[in-house]
Coordinates of C-alpha atoms in Angstrom, one line a residue:
Chain A
M1 CA 11.0 146.2 60.4
I2 CA 11.4 149.8 62.4
S3 CA 9.4 153.1 61.7
D4 CA 10.1 156.0 59.1
N5 CA 11.3 158.1 62.1
D6 CA 13.5 155.8 63.7
G7 CA 14.9 155.4 60.3
L8 CA 15.2 159.1 60.2
L9 CA 16.9 159.3 63.6
L10 CA 19.4 156.1 62.3
E11 CA 20.4 157.9 59.7
M12 CA 21.3 161.2 61.6
Y13 CA 22.8 159.0 64.4
L14 CA 25.1 157.4 61.7
D15 CA 26.3 160.7 60.3
G16 CA 27.0 162.2 63.8
A17 CA 23.8 164.7 63.7
L18 CA 22.4 163.4 66.7
A19 CA 23.6 165.5 70.3
G20 CA 22.7 166.1 74.1
E21 CA 19.3 164.2 75.1
E22 CA 18.5 163.4 71.6
L23 CA 21.7 161.5 71.2
M24 CA 21.5 159.8 75.1
S25 CA 18.1 158.6 74.5
F26 CA 18.8 157.1 71.1
E27 CA 21.6 155.5 72.5
K28 CA 19.5 154.0 75.1
R29 CA 17.2 152.6 73.0
L30 CA 19.5 151.0 71.1
Q31 CA 20.9 149.0 74.0
E32 CA 17.2 147.9 74.7
E33 CA 15.7 147.2 71.5
T34 CA 17.3 144.2 69.4
A35 CA 15.3 145.4 66.2
L36 CA 16.7 148.9 66.3
A37 CA 20.2 147.3 67.1
Q38 CA 20.0 144.5 64.2
A39 CA 18.8 147.8 61.9
L40 CA 21.4 150.1 62.9
E41 CA 24.1 147.1 62.2
E42 CA 22.6 146.7 58.6
R43 CA 22.4 150.5 57.8
S44 CA 26.1 150.5 58.8
A45 CA 27.3 148.1 56.6
L46 CA 25.4 149.7 53.8
H47 CA 26.8 152.9 54.9
Q48 CA 30.6 151.2 55.0
F49 CA 30.0 149.7 51.5
L50 CA 29.5 153.3 50.3
K51 CA 32.6 154.8 51.8
D52 CA 34.6 151.8 50.6
Q53 CA 33.4 152.4 46.7
P54 CA 35.9 155.1 46.4
Q55 CA 38.9 153.3 47.3
R56 CA 37.6 149.7 45.7
E57 CA 36.9 151.4 42.4
Q58 CA 40.6 152.8 42.6
V59 CA 41.6 149.4 43.0
E60 CA 39.6 147.8 40.5
N61 CA 40.6 150.7 37.7
I62 CA 44.3 150.1 38.3
L63 CA 44.0 146.5 37.6
P64 CA 43.2 146.0 34.0
E65 CA 46.0 149.1 33.3
V66 CA 48.6 146.5 34.7
A67 CA 47.1 143.3 33.0
K68 CA 48.1 144.7 29.6
A69 CA 51.4 143.6 30.2
H70 CA 50.5 140.3 31.2
F71 CA 47.8 137.6 29.8
K72 CA 49.4 137.2 26.3
P73 CA 48.0 134.3 24.2
S74 CA 50.0 131.3 24.7
A75 CA 51.2 128.9 21.9
K76 CA 50.2 125.8 22.2
I77 CA 52.7 123.1 21.7
R78 CA 51.2 120.1 20.1
P79 CA 53.0 116.6 19.6
L80 CA 52.6 116.2 16.0
W81 CA 55.0 113.7 15.9
Q82 CA 52.9 111.0 17.4
R83 CA 50.6 111.8 15.0
S84 CA 50.1 110.0 11.3
S85 CA 50.2 112.6 8.3
F86 CA 46.8 111.4 7.6
R87 CA 45.1 112.5 11.0
I88 CA 46.7 115.7 10.7
A89 CA 45.3 116.1 7.4
S90 CA 42.1 115.5 8.2
I91 CA 42.1 117.3 11.5
A92 CA 43.4 120.3 9.1
A93 CA 41.0 120.0 6.6
A94 CA 37.9 119.8 9.7
I95 CA 39.5 123.0 11.2
A96 CA 39.9 124.8 7.5
L97 CA 35.9 123.5 7.1
I98 CA 34.6 124.6 10.4
V99 CA 36.3 128.2 10.1
F100 CA 35.3 128.7 6.7
I101 CA 31.6 128.3 7.3
W102 CA 31.6 130.0 10.8
Q103 CA 34.1 132.6 10.3
P104 CA 34.8 132.7 14.3
W105 CA 37.8 135.4 13.9
Q106 CA 34.8 137.8 13.2
Q107 CA 33.3 137.4 16.2
A108 CA 36.2 137.8 18.1
S109 CA 37.0 141.0 16.2
L110 CA 33.8 142.8 15.6
Y111 CA 34.1 144.5 18.5
E112 CA 36.9 146.1 17.2
Q113 CA 35.8 146.8 14.0
F114 CA 32.7 148.3 15.1
G115 CA 33.7 149.8 18.8
Q116 CA 34.8 152.8 16.8
H117 CA 33.8 156.0 19.5
K118 CA 33.3 159.5 18.0
N119 CA 35.1 162.1 20.1
L120 CA 33.7 164.0 23.4
A121 CA 32.7 167.2 22.9
L122 CA 31.7 168.5 26.3
A123 CA 33.4 171.8 25.8
E124 CA 31.2 173.1 22.9
R125 CA 28.4 172.9 25.1
G126 CA 30.0 175.8 27.2
T127 CA 30.5 175.4 30.9
P128 CA 31.0 177.6 33.3
N129 CA 32.8 176.4 36.1
L130 CA 34.5 173.2 34.8
D131 CA 37.3 172.9 32.0
P132 CA 36.3 169.6 30.4
S133 CA 39.2 169.7 27.9
N134 CA 41.0 167.3 30.0
I135 CA 38.2 164.5 29.7
E136 CA 37.9 165.3 25.9
K137 CA 41.8 164.9 25.4
A138 CA 41.4 161.7 27.8
F139 CA 39.2 160.3 26.2
A140 CA 40.3 161.0 22.7
A141 CA 43.8 159.2 24.1
K142 CA 41.9 156.2 24.7
E143 CA 42.9 156.5 28.9
Y144 CA 39.2 155.2 29.7
Q145 CA 40.4 154.5 33.0
K146 CA 41.5 158.0 33.7
S147 CA 38.3 159.3 32.1
I148 CA 36.0 157.7 34.4
P149 CA 36.9 159.9 37.3
L150 CA 36.7 162.8 35.2
L151 CA 33.5 162.7 34.4
E152 CA 31.9 161.1 37.6
N153 CA 33.1 164.7 38.3
Y154 CA 31.7 166.3 35.5
L155 CA 28.5 164.7 36.2
Q156 CA 28.5 165.6 39.6
A157 CA 28.1 169.2 38.4
Y158 CA 26.0 168.3 35.6
P159 CA 23.9 165.5 36.3
N160 CA 21.5 165.9 33.3
S161 CA 24.9 165.5 30.8
I162 CA 23.1 162.7 29.1
E163 CA 26.2 162.7 26.5
A164 CA 29.0 162.8 29.4
N165 CA 27.1 159.6 31.2
L166 CA 26.9 157.9 27.4
Y167 CA 30.9 158.6 27.3
L168 CA 31.3 157.2 31.1
G169 CA 29.4 154.1 29.6
I170 CA 31.8 153.6 27.0
C171 CA 34.6 154.0 29.4
H172 CA 33.2 151.3 31.4
L173 CA 32.5 149.4 28.4
E174 CA 36.0 149.7 27.2
S175 CA 37.5 148.8 31.2
N176 CA 35.1 145.4 30.4
H177 CA 32.8 147.0 33.7
Y178 CA 30.0 145.1 31.6
Q179 CA 27.4 145.8 34.6
R180 CA 27.9 149.4 35.2
S181 CA 28.2 149.9 31.1
T182 CA 25.1 148.1 30.5
A183 CA 22.7 150.5 33.2
I184 CA 24.2 153.3 32.1
F185 CA 23.1 152.6 28.2
K186 CA 19.9 151.2 29.3
S187 CA 18.5 154.1 31.4
I188 CA 19.9 156.3 28.0
A189 CA 18.1 153.6 25.8
E190 CA 15.1 153.9 27.6
G191 CA 15.1 157.5 27.9
E192 CA 13.6 159.8 25.1
S193 CA 16.7 162.4 24.6
S194 CA 18.0 162.6 21.1
F195 CA 20.9 160.0 22.9
K196 CA 18.4 157.0 23.0
Y197 CA 20.0 155.0 19.9
A198 CA 23.1 155.7 21.0
G199 CA 22.1 153.8 24.0
L200 CA 20.9 151.1 22.4
W201 CA 23.9 150.8 19.6
Y202 CA 26.2 150.6 22.9
L203 CA 24.0 148.3 24.5
A204 CA 24.5 146.1 21.6
L205 CA 28.2 146.7 21.6
T206 CA 28.4 145.8 25.1
A207 CA 26.6 142.2 24.0
V208 CA 28.8 141.6 21.2
K209 CA 32.1 142.6 23.4
Q210 CA 31.1 139.5 25.5
K211 CA 30.1 137.3 22.7
Q212 CA 26.4 137.4 23.1
A213 CA 25.7 137.8 19.7
E214 CA 21.8 136.8 20.2
Q215 CA 21.5 139.3 22.7
A216 CA 23.2 142.2 20.4
A217 CA 21.2 141.3 17.6
A218 CA 17.7 142.0 19.7
Y219 CA 18.9 145.2 20.5
L220 CA 20.2 146.2 16.7
T221 CA 17.0 145.4 15.6
L222 CA 15.1 147.9 17.7
I223 CA 17.4 150.8 15.8
P224 CA 14.5 152.7 13.8
E225 CA 15.4 153.3 10.0
D226 CA 15.7 157.5 10.8
S227 CA 18.0 157.0 13.2
A228 CA 21.9 157.6 12.8
Y229 CA 23.0 154.5 14.1
F230 CA 20.8 152.7 11.7
G231 CA 23.5 152.3 8.9
Q232 CA 26.1 150.4 11.4
A233 CA 23.5 148.8 13.0
N234 CA 22.4 146.9 9.7
A235 CA 25.8 146.1 8.9
L236 CA 26.5 144.9 12.3
L237 CA 23.9 142.5 12.2
E238 CA 24.6 141.2 8.8
K239 CA 28.0 140.1 10.6
L240 CA 26.1 138.5 13.4
K241 CA 24.4 136.3 10.9
Chain B
M1 CA 54.6 130.6 54.7
N2 CA 56.5 134.0 54.1
L3 CA 54.1 135.9 56.4
D4 CA 55.8 139.4 55.6
K5 CA 55.6 139.1 51.6
D6 CA 51.9 138.1 52.0
Q7 CA 51.2 141.0 54.0
Q8 CA 52.8 143.2 51.5
Y9 CA 50.8 142.1 49.1
L10 CA 47.4 142.3 51.1
Q11 CA 48.3 145.7 52.5
G12 CA 49.5 146.8 49.2
L13 CA 46.4 146.0 47.5
K14 CA 44.0 147.2 50.2
K15 CA 45.9 150.7 49.3
G16 CA 45.8 150.5 45.6
D17 CA 49.2 150.6 45.7
R18 CA 50.3 150.3 42.2
R19 CA 53.8 148.6 42.3
T20 CA 52.5 145.4 44.9
I21 CA 49.7 145.0 42.3
E22 CA 52.2 145.0 39.3
N23 CA 54.2 142.6 41.4
L24 CA 51.2 140.4 42.2
Y25 CA 50.6 139.9 38.4
A26 CA 54.4 139.3 37.8
Q27 CA 54.2 136.8 40.7
F28 CA 50.9 135.0 40.0
S29 CA 49.5 135.7 36.5
R30 CA 51.1 132.9 34.8
Q31 CA 49.9 130.0 36.7
I32 CA 46.6 131.5 36.4
Q33 CA 46.9 131.2 33.1
L34 CA 47.8 128.0 33.0
L35 CA 45.1 126.4 35.3
I36 CA 42.6 128.4 32.5
E37 CA 43.9 127.5 29.2
K38 CA 44.4 124.1 30.7
N39 CA 40.4 123.7 31.2
N40 CA 38.9 125.0 28.3
G41 CA 39.6 128.9 28.7
D42 CA 41.8 131.8 26.9
A43 CA 44.1 134.2 27.9
E44 CA 41.3 136.8 28.1
D45 CA 39.4 134.5 30.2
A46 CA 42.3 134.0 32.6
K47 CA 43.0 138.0 32.7
D48 CA 39.0 138.1 34.1
I49 CA 39.2 135.6 36.6
F50 CA 42.6 136.7 37.6
Q51 CA 40.8 140.2 38.1
E52 CA 38.0 139.0 39.9
G53 CA 40.3 136.8 42.4
L54 CA 42.3 139.7 43.3
M55 CA 39.0 141.8 43.8
A56 CA 37.6 139.1 46.0
I57 CA 40.6 139.3 48.3
Y58 CA 40.5 142.9 48.3
D59 CA 36.8 142.5 49.6
L60 CA 37.6 140.2 52.0
A61 CA 40.5 142.0 53.2
N62 CA 38.5 144.9 54.1
K63 CA 36.2 142.5 56.1
K64 CA 36.3 143.3 59.7
D65 CA 38.7 141.2 62.1
F66 CA 40.1 139.8 58.7
Q67 CA 43.6 137.9 59.0
L68 CA 45.6 136.5 56.3
T69 CA 46.3 132.9 57.7
C70 CA 47.2 131.3 54.5
P71 CA 50.0 132.2 51.9
F72 CA 48.8 134.8 49.3
G73 CA 49.4 133.2 46.2
A74 CA 47.5 129.5 47.4
L75 CA 44.4 131.8 48.5
L76 CA 44.3 133.8 44.8
Y77 CA 44.2 130.1 42.9
R78 CA 41.5 128.5 44.9
I79 CA 39.5 131.3 44.3
C80 CA 40.5 131.8 40.7
R81 CA 39.7 127.9 40.5
N82 CA 36.5 128.0 42.1
K83 CA 35.3 131.2 40.2
W84 CA 36.9 129.3 36.9
I85 CA 34.8 126.1 37.9
D86 CA 31.2 128.4 38.4
K87 CA 31.9 130.0 34.8
I88 CA 32.5 126.8 33.1
R89 CA 29.2 125.0 34.8
E90 CA 27.3 128.4 33.6
K91 CA 28.6 127.8 30.0
N92 CA 27.6 124.0 29.9
K93 CA 24.7 123.9 31.9
R94 CA 23.4 120.8 30.5
Q95 CA 26.7 119.1 29.6
E96 CA 29.0 117.3 32.1
V97 CA 31.8 119.6 32.9
R98 CA 35.0 117.5 32.5
L99 CA 37.8 119.2 34.3
S100 CA 41.5 118.5 33.8
E101 CA 43.7 117.1 36.9
D102 CA 44.1 120.9 38.1
L103 CA 40.9 121.7 38.6
R104 CA 39.5 118.5 40.1
S105 CA 42.4 117.7 43.0
I106 CA 42.6 120.2 46.3
G107 CA 46.1 119.3 46.4
E108 CA 47.9 120.2 49.2
E109 CA 45.9 123.1 50.0
T110 CA 45.3 123.7 53.6
K111 CA 41.8 123.8 55.6
D112 CA 42.7 127.7 56.1
V113 CA 43.1 128.1 52.2
L114 CA 39.7 126.5 51.6
T115 CA 37.7 128.2 54.5
L116 CA 39.0 132.0 53.6
A117 CA 38.3 131.0 49.8
E118 CA 35.1 130.2 50.9
E119 CA 34.7 133.3 52.6
A120 CA 36.1 135.2 49.9
Q121 CA 33.2 133.8 47.6
Q122 CA 30.6 134.8 50.1
Q123 CA 31.9 138.1 50.3
S124 CA 32.0 138.5 46.4
S125 CA 28.5 137.9 46.1
I126 CA 27.3 139.9 48.8
Q127 CA 29.5 142.8 47.2
A128 CA 27.7 142.4 43.6
Q129 CA 24.1 142.0 45.4
R130 CA 24.4 145.0 47.0
Q131 CA 26.3 146.6 43.6
T132 CA 23.3 145.4 41.5
A133 CA 20.7 146.4 44.3
F134 CA 22.4 150.3 44.2
L135 CA 21.5 150.5 40.7
Q136 CA 18.1 149.5 40.4
L137 CA 17.7 152.6 42.7
S138 CA 15.7 155.4 41.4
D139 CA 17.9 158.3 39.7
L140 CA 17.4 160.6 42.8
C141 CA 18.6 158.0 45.3
Q142 CA 21.8 157.0 43.6
Q143 CA 22.7 160.8 43.2
L144 CA 22.1 161.6 46.9
L145 CA 24.2 158.0 47.8
N146 CA 26.7 159.0 45.5
F147 CA 27.2 162.3 47.2
V148 CA 27.3 160.4 50.6
K149 CA 30.0 158.1 48.9
K150 CA 32.2 160.7 48.3
G151 CA 32.2 162.3 51.6
I152 CA 30.3 165.2 50.9
P153 CA 28.7 166.8 54.1
A154 CA 24.9 166.9 54.5
K155 CA 24.7 170.8 54.8
D156 CA 26.0 170.8 51.0
I157 CA 24.1 167.8 49.5
V158 CA 21.3 170.0 50.6
D159 CA 22.6 172.7 48.4
Q160 CA 23.3 170.3 45.5
L161 CA 20.2 168.8 45.5
E162 CA 18.4 171.9 46.3
L163 CA 16.3 170.5 49.2
N164 CA 14.4 172.9 51.7
N165 CA 16.4 171.6 54.8
V166 CA 18.6 168.8 56.5
N167 CA 15.8 167.3 57.8
T168 CA 14.5 167.0 54.7
Y169 CA 17.9 165.4 53.2
Y170 CA 17.6 162.9 56.1
R171 CA 14.1 162.0 55.2
R172 CA 15.1 161.1 51.8
K173 CA 18.2 159.2 52.9
N174 CA 16.2 157.3 54.9
A175 CA 13.9 156.6 52.5
C176 CA 16.5 155.5 49.9
M177 CA 18.5 153.5 52.3
G178 CA 15.4 151.7 53.4
R179 CA 14.7 150.9 49.9
W180 CA 18.2 150.0 49.1
K181 CA 18.4 147.3 51.6
S182 CA 14.8 146.0 50.8
L183 CA 16.6 144.9 47.3
V184 CA 19.8 143.7 48.5
V185 CA 17.5 141.1 50.8
A186 CA 15.1 140.2 47.8

């Protein structure tokens, strides 16, 4: 464990902000003090992690785009001729019964049914230095990967825009970055803004997309009657039963 | 082992070169899909596992002094296989996991493949730990470190965050980095 002052010096050193006498004396201490050298190593690793993130995110965003052309569901070839007609009939009947009772296709397509996003309208709020129409166009065209860096840029200029943050979460959800979308929606749902229930609704959709029906239902039940999301939350709850 | 080709795959993936990534999908995705589908998974599962596998190699390749000492395809296959085993074990915690021959046998994989796949697994988990810990930081810390991530110079961050001076910035950054480190370790 290093002192606050040494932590401060470490940060300055890693940033190249130390010079002259101060730099020389700090480098000398690094050679002599094991704890300080170890702290430098740990901090450097985290700095490197941060530095690598933009490139990593870029690669991570390309993959789902390329993946679209691959991974089509395979047609399963079953050796029917090896089975008696009775066995085939009973298997078919059992499958039909299971499908009739559980309606599993509803689980699979629930997200598509309910995951309809309203158009993003940042421009209406009037933004002096940024033209958000590109973000809105990209989002409307369902170019979620493309929208992520655009929204991040926008948020850099307007860090308090909960709407932009919500839509960034939606783009992550559409790109299957569940950890990131969940973190964003949680922060919105735990806040007190007018987007609070949108946050809950999207937390539920994140769970639906991952086929976590119980988790989704838990979020949906927190949406109150006077919220704009109440009707659709109820409809989704019905389907999840 | 076609060293040139494997190195091209690795460098292309590191750079995020779209053509290389398309080649990787064309070359290896079918094999992974078959493996997953034979073992209680579907095309969607295969898509996720393949993506995780590529990102695991990406993280491994960015480790200092990393050297690819086995065929790219064999490494990717082994990593995806390990990840899928973990996923099905997670799904069937209380049930015995029945694996097809493909998942059980080590086959002709060399020691290098096994070692590197193991290393990739560790690297992925370090990466995930750091990411999760980062998301647990306060909004202010995340905002400050996001500026650092984008390579914005200290004096510009001071302006953007309306801090008193550069010294305040380093003090705050030190507090955020310290907190982040403690969350990673916890």
